[in-house]
mmCIF file of C-alpha atoms in Angstrom:
data_model
loop_
_atom_site.group_PDB
_atom_site.id
_atom_site.type_symbol
_atom_site.label_atom_id
_atom_site.label_comp_id
_atom_site.label_asym_id
_atom_site.label_seq_id
_atom_site.Cartn_x
_atom_site.Cartn_y
_atom_site.Cartn_z
ATOM 1 C CA MET R 1 0.000 0.000 0.000
ATOM 2 C CA GLN R 2 2.873 2.346 0.804
ATOM 3 C CA PHE R 3 4.437 1.636 -2.610
ATOM 4 C CA ALA R 4 1.130 2.257 -4.407
ATOM 5 C CA GLY R 5 0.729 5.497 -2.499
ATOM 6 C CA ALA R 6 4.193 6.658 -3.646
ATOM 7 C CA ILE R 7 3.370 5.879 -7.289
ATOM 8 C CA LEU R 8 0.127 7.841 -7.017
ATOM 9 C CA LEU R 9 1.984 10.800 -5.519
ATOM 10 C CA LEU R 10 4.491 10.803 -8.414
ATOM 11 C CA LEU R 11 1.683 10.711 -10.987
ATOM 12 C CA LEU R 12 0.106 13.726 -9.348
ATOM 13 C CA LEU R 13 3.383 15.694 -9.244
ATOM 14 C CA VAL R 14 4.503 15.136 -12.857
ATOM 15 C CA PRO R 15 1.729 17.190 -14.526
ATOM 16 C CA CYS R 16 2.407 20.002 -12.064
ATOM 17 C CA ALA R 17 6.066 20.072 -13.029
ATOM 18 C CA GLU R 18 5.208 20.108 -16.727
ATOM 19 C CA GLY R 19 2.763 22.956 -16.191
ATOM 20 C CA GLN R 20 5.327 25.337 -14.663
ATOM 21 C CA PRO R 21 5.682 28.597 -16.651
ATOM 22 C CA PRO R 22 8.872 28.976 -18.727
ATOM 23 C CA GLU R 23 11.722 31.047 -17.375
ATOM 24 C CA ALA R 24 11.086 34.735 -17.922
ATOM 25 C CA THR R 25 13.084 36.389 -20.685
ATOM 26 C CA PRO R 26 15.595 39.014 -19.583
ATOM 27 C CA ALA R 27 14.435 42.612 -19.424
ATOM 28 C CA GLY R 28 15.309 44.762 -22.433
ATOM 29 C CA GLY R 29 15.230 41.773 -24.779
ATOM 30 C CA LEU R 30 14.798 43.810 -27.949
ATOM 31 C CA ALA R 31 17.375 42.350 -30.365
ATOM 32 C CA ILE R 32 18.076 45.668 -32.049
ATOM 33 C CA GLU R 33 21.178 44.470 -33.897
ATOM 34 C CA GLN R 34 19.306 41.587 -35.512
ATOM 35 C CA ILE R 35 16.374 43.804 -36.448
ATOM 36 C CA LEU R 36 18.641 46.346 -38.085
ATOM 37 C CA SER R 37 20.727 43.783 -39.930
ATOM 38 C CA LYS R 38 17.633 42.306 -41.610
ATOM 39 C CA ASN R 39 16.200 45.590 -42.808
ATOM 40 C CA GLY R 40 18.719 47.313 -45.029
ATOM 41 C CA CYS R 41 21.240 48.645 -42.543
ATOM 42 C CA GLY R 42 23.553 45.742 -41.896
ATOM 43 C CA ALA R 43 26.717 47.852 -41.784
ATOM 44 C CA PHE R 44 25.301 50.122 -39.098
ATOM 45 C CA ALA R 45 24.057 47.081 -37.170
ATOM 46 C CA GLY R 46 27.592 45.678 -37.279
ATOM 47 C CA LEU R 47 28.974 48.877 -35.736
ATOM 48 C CA VAL R 48 26.304 48.789 -33.036
ATOM 49 C CA ALA R 49 27.158 45.176 -32.191
ATOM 50 C CA ALA R 50 30.909 45.841 -32.154
ATOM 51 C CA THR R 51 30.842 49.025 -30.036
ATOM 52 C CA ALA R 52 30.634 48.509 -26.283
ATOM 53 C CA GLY R 53 27.503 49.767 -24.582
ATOM 54 C CA VAL R 54 25.620 50.896 -27.686
ATOM 55 C CA GLY R 55 23.435 47.841 -28.239
ATOM 56 C CA GLN R 56 22.544 47.697 -24.547
ATOM 57 C CA ALA R 57 21.569 51.378 -24.499
ATOM 58 C CA LEU R 58 19.304 50.895 -27.519
ATOM 59 C CA ARG R 59 17.697 47.771 -26.053
ATOM 60 C CA GLU R 60 16.984 49.485 -22.748
ATOM 61 C CA GLN R 61 15.387 52.453 -24.490
ATOM 62 C CA GLY R 62 13.419 50.136 -26.757
ATOM 63 C CA ASP R 63 11.198 49.107 -23.850
ATOM 64 C CA ALA R 64 9.930 52.694 -23.517
ATOM 65 C CA GLY R 65 9.914 53.637 -27.197
ATOM 66 C CA LEU R 66 12.804 54.110 -29.603
ATOM 67 C CA THR R 67 13.314 55.749 -32.987
ATOM 68 C CA VAL R 68 16.507 54.975 -34.907
ATOM 69 C CA PHE R 69 17.786 56.803 -37.975
ATOM 70 C CA CYS R 70 19.877 54.111 -39.624
ATOM 71 C CA PRO R 71 22.445 55.153 -42.273
ATOM 72 C CA ASP R 72 22.375 52.848 -45.272
ATOM 73 C CA ASP R 73 25.325 50.603 -46.091
ATOM 74 C CA GLY R 74 26.768 53.004 -48.645
ATOM 75 C CA ALA R 75 26.747 55.902 -46.177
ATOM 76 C CA VAL R 76 28.463 53.798 -43.505
ATOM 77 C CA ALA R 77 31.126 52.629 -45.961
ATOM 78 C CA ALA R 78 31.877 56.207 -47.021
ATOM 79 C CA PHE R 79 32.162 57.300 -43.387
ATOM 80 C CA ALA R 80 34.286 54.317 -42.262
ATOM 81 C CA PRO R 81 37.721 56.073 -42.373
ATOM 82 C CA ARG R 82 36.457 58.938 -40.245
ATOM 83 C CA PHE R 83 34.708 56.562 -37.842
ATOM 84 C CA SER R 84 37.866 54.525 -37.296
ATOM 85 C CA SER R 85 39.763 57.682 -36.358
ATOM 86 C CA LEU R 86 37.436 58.403 -33.409
ATOM 87 C CA THR R 87 38.102 57.316 -29.845
ATOM 88 C CA ALA R 88 36.023 54.464 -28.433
ATOM 89 C CA ALA R 89 33.882 56.960 -26.522
ATOM 90 C CA GLY R 90 33.482 59.089 -29.648
ATOM 91 C CA GLN R 91 32.380 56.090 -31.705
ATOM 92 C CA ALA R 92 29.761 55.120 -29.116
ATOM 93 C CA ALA R 93 28.492 58.705 -28.927
ATOM 94 C CA LEU R 94 28.198 58.988 -32.699
ATOM 95 C CA LEU R 95 26.198 55.759 -32.958
ATOM 96 C CA LEU R 96 23.887 56.749 -30.102
ATOM 97 C CA HIS R 97 23.391 60.114 -31.793
ATOM 98 C CA HIS R 98 21.221 58.197 -34.298
ATOM 99 C CA GLY R 99 18.782 57.068 -31.585
ATOM 100 C CA LEU R 100 15.926 59.083 -30.118
ATOM 101 C CA ALA R 101 14.047 58.385 -26.895
ATOM 102 C CA ALA R 102 10.724 58.927 -28.646
ATOM 103 C CA ARG R 103 8.037 56.967 -30.373
ATOM 104 C CA SER R 104 7.591 57.720 -34.048
ATOM 105 C CA ALA R 105 3.897 58.472 -33.558
ATOM 106 C CA GLU R 106 4.845 61.298 -31.185
ATOM 107 C CA LEU R 107 7.258 62.798 -33.704
ATOM 108 C CA GLU R 108 4.769 62.539 -36.550
ATOM 109 C CA ARG R 109 2.033 64.172 -34.491
ATOM 110 C CA LEU R 110 4.272 67.186 -33.867
ATOM 111 C CA LEU R 111 5.448 67.385 -37.473
ATOM 112 C CA THR R 112 1.977 67.204 -38.951
ATOM 113 C CA HIS R 113 0.450 69.846 -36.690
ATOM 114 C CA GLY R 114 2.023 72.978 -38.088
ATOM 115 C CA HIS R 115 5.595 72.539 -36.874
ATOM 116 C CA ARG R 116 8.079 73.254 -39.638
ATOM 117 C CA HIS R 117 10.770 71.518 -37.601
ATOM 118 C CA ILE R 118 11.255 69.949 -34.184
ATOM 119 C CA GLU R 119 14.338 69.355 -32.055
ATOM 120 C CA VAL R 120 14.695 66.019 -30.285
ATOM 121 C CA ARG R 121 17.359 64.958 -27.798
ATOM 122 C CA THR R 122 19.503 62.028 -28.880
ATOM 123 C CA LEU R 123 20.721 59.101 -26.784
ATOM 124 C CA ASP R 124 24.349 60.299 -26.748
ATOM 125 C CA GLY R 125 23.321 62.947 -24.215
ATOM 126 C CA GLY R 126 25.261 65.762 -25.854
ATOM 127 C CA ARG R 127 28.542 65.003 -24.104
ATOM 128 C CA TRP R 128 30.493 64.845 -27.360
ATOM 129 C CA GLY R 129 28.609 67.442 -29.337
ATOM 130 C CA TYR R 130 25.234 69.041 -29.841
ATOM 131 C CA GLY R 131 23.079 66.167 -28.575
ATOM 132 C CA VAL R 132 19.990 67.118 -30.554
ATOM 133 C CA VAL R 133 18.686 66.185 -33.988
ATOM 134 C CA THR R 134 16.581 68.727 -35.827
ATOM 135 C CA ILE R 135 13.905 67.086 -37.971
ATOM 136 C CA TRP R 136 12.629 69.167 -40.866
ATOM 137 C CA TYR R 137 9.362 68.204 -42.533
ATOM 138 C CA TYR R 138 8.529 69.162 -46.111
ATOM 139 C CA GLY R 139 5.537 67.710 -47.907
ATOM 140 C CA GLY R 140 5.701 64.368 -46.156
ATOM 141 C CA ALA R 141 9.499 64.048 -46.438
ATOM 142 C CA MET R 142 11.846 64.205 -43.449
ATOM 143 C CA GLU R 143 15.278 65.843 -43.492
ATOM 144 C CA LEU R 144 17.738 65.834 -40.623
ATOM 145 C CA SER R 145 20.409 68.068 -39.178
ATOM 146 C CA SER R 146 22.631 67.774 -36.113
ATOM 147 C CA SER R 147 23.106 71.536 -35.802
ATOM 148 C CA PRO R 148 20.823 74.086 -34.104
ATOM 149 C CA PRO R 149 18.148 75.275 -36.550
ATOM 150 C CA SER R 150 18.869 78.501 -38.402
ATOM 151 C CA LEU R 151 18.521 79.961 -41.868
ATOM 152 C CA THR R 152 21.870 78.443 -42.815
ATOM 153 C CA THR R 153 21.477 75.046 -41.137
ATOM 154 C CA PRO R 154 22.722 72.404 -43.593
ATOM 155 C CA VAL R 155 20.675 69.293 -44.273
ATOM 156 C CA GLU R 156 22.865 66.337 -43.357
ATOM 157 C CA ALA R 157 20.604 63.418 -44.212
ATOM 158 C CA ARG R 158 17.245 62.526 -45.700
ATOM 159 C CA VAL R 159 14.898 59.725 -44.758
ATOM 160 C CA THR R 160 14.636 57.410 -47.771
ATOM 161 C CA SER R 161 12.354 54.698 -46.376
ATOM 162 C CA THR R 162 10.751 53.275 -43.257
ATOM 163 C CA VAL R 163 12.058 49.785 -42.538
ATOM 164 C CA VAL R 164 10.449 49.061 -39.143
ATOM 165 C CA TYR R 165 7.337 50.645 -37.701
ATOM 166 C CA ASN R 166 5.560 49.516 -34.556
ATOM 167 C CA ASP R 167 4.548 50.810 -31.151
ATOM 168 C CA ARG R 168 7.968 50.370 -29.527
ATOM 169 C CA LEU R 169 10.447 50.702 -32.366
ATOM 170 C CA THR R 170 10.657 52.659 -35.584
ATOM 171 C CA VAL R 171 13.677 52.501 -37.886
ATOM 172 C CA TYR R 172 14.114 55.002 -40.692
ATOM 173 C CA LEU R 173 16.726 54.437 -43.394
ATOM 174 C CA ILE R 174 18.743 57.603 -44.097
ATOM 175 C CA ASN R 175 21.261 58.405 -46.810
ATOM 176 C CA ALA R 176 24.116 59.780 -44.664
ATOM 177 C CA VAL R 177 25.751 59.457 -41.258
ATOM 178 C CA LEU R 178 24.711 62.104 -38.723
ATOM 179 C CA VAL R 179 27.633 63.859 -37.060
ATOM 180 C CA PRO R 180 27.012 65.792 -33.817
ATOM 181 C CA GLY R 181 27.461 69.522 -34.307
ATOM 182 C CA PRO R 182 29.340 71.910 -31.998
ATOM 183 C CA PRO R 183 28.547 71.244 -28.332
ATOM 184 C CA ALA R 184 26.001 73.414 -26.604
ATOM 185 C CA LEU R 185 27.005 75.232 -23.424
ATOM 186 C CA PHE R 186 24.324 73.566 -21.301
ATOM 187 C CA ASP R 187 25.800 70.168 -22.092
ATOM 188 C CA TYR R 188 28.873 71.129 -20.099
ATOM 189 C CA SER R 189 27.144 72.824 -17.167
ATOM 190 C CA ASP R 190 29.059 70.794 -14.571
ATOM 191 C CA THR R 191 32.386 71.848 -16.051
ATOM 192 C CA LEU R 192 31.330 75.496 -16.246
ATOM 193 C CA VAL R 193 30.240 75.472 -12.610
ATOM 194 C CA THR R 194 33.586 74.026 -11.585
ATOM 195 C CA ILE R 195 35.482 76.660 -13.555
ATOM 196 C CA CYS R 196 33.392 79.468 -12.038
ATOM 197 C CA VAL R 197 33.989 78.176 -8.514
ATOM 198 C CA MET R 198 37.745 77.923 -9.112
ATOM 199 C CA LEU R 199 37.854 81.444 -10.543
ATOM 200 C CA GLY R 200 35.898 82.745 -7.573
ATOM 201 C CA LEU R 201 38.282 81.107 -5.128
ATOM 202 C CA TRP R 202 41.263 82.453 -7.049
ATOM 203 C CA MET R 203 39.861 85.972 -6.943
ATOM 204 C CA LEU R 204 39.284 85.660 -3.186
ATOM 205 C CA VAL R 205 42.895 84.567 -2.735
ATOM 206 C CA LEU R 206 44.153 87.474 -4.826
ATOM 207 C CA GLY R 207 41.919 89.868 -2.895
ATOM 208 C CA SER R 208 43.213 88.573 0.429
ATOM 209 C CA CYS R 209 46.794 88.898 -0.709
ATOM 210 C CA GLY R 210 46.150 92.460 -1.891
ATOM 211 C CA ALA R 211 44.613 93.397 1.457
ATOM 212 C CA ILE R 212 47.549 91.938 3.384
ATOM 213 C CA CYS R 213 50.127 93.622 1.180
ATOM 214 C CA SER R 214 48.443 97.000 1.514
#
């Protein structure tokens, strides 16, 4: 009877074990490199995969909504010598400059409601240049610039097609690599504060010395 009871217990436990839910997938599981490589921007995807921290940053942002302007293979090939001359940090910043923490629907809503252009912060954070992309909208076509908007702002790239479009991720194919423009002062606020404090202390020291000498 004890043996039969053990067999019955095993039969009851086996279905329970088989019914356990599968192991949860890791957070930020958006395979951005694979998505890019299958949709016309394999060269850019290769740079993303080979540059430390870039793929992870894109995946993490993808959970909240991500727009990527992906240079086509020809644009990446033409830019390759200049890219290889950058430091590792500069390469990562340039790649992240092509990502926006915004859903495409949000951008399109702004562009189609009377805005001639909009400025959107890029994922590089502006630490290596002007961390904003200006999107110009003309008759349904999008043009891009990495410089502050002005009458003389050059167009750096044009959107040639949409290769991915969904609620979390939109990828636009563009015909050139975006290069961050001159850095804005507010991107270096910490450094400016430090310089001002040091100058203030130096002036106090000079003032004290002048008072003692007089």
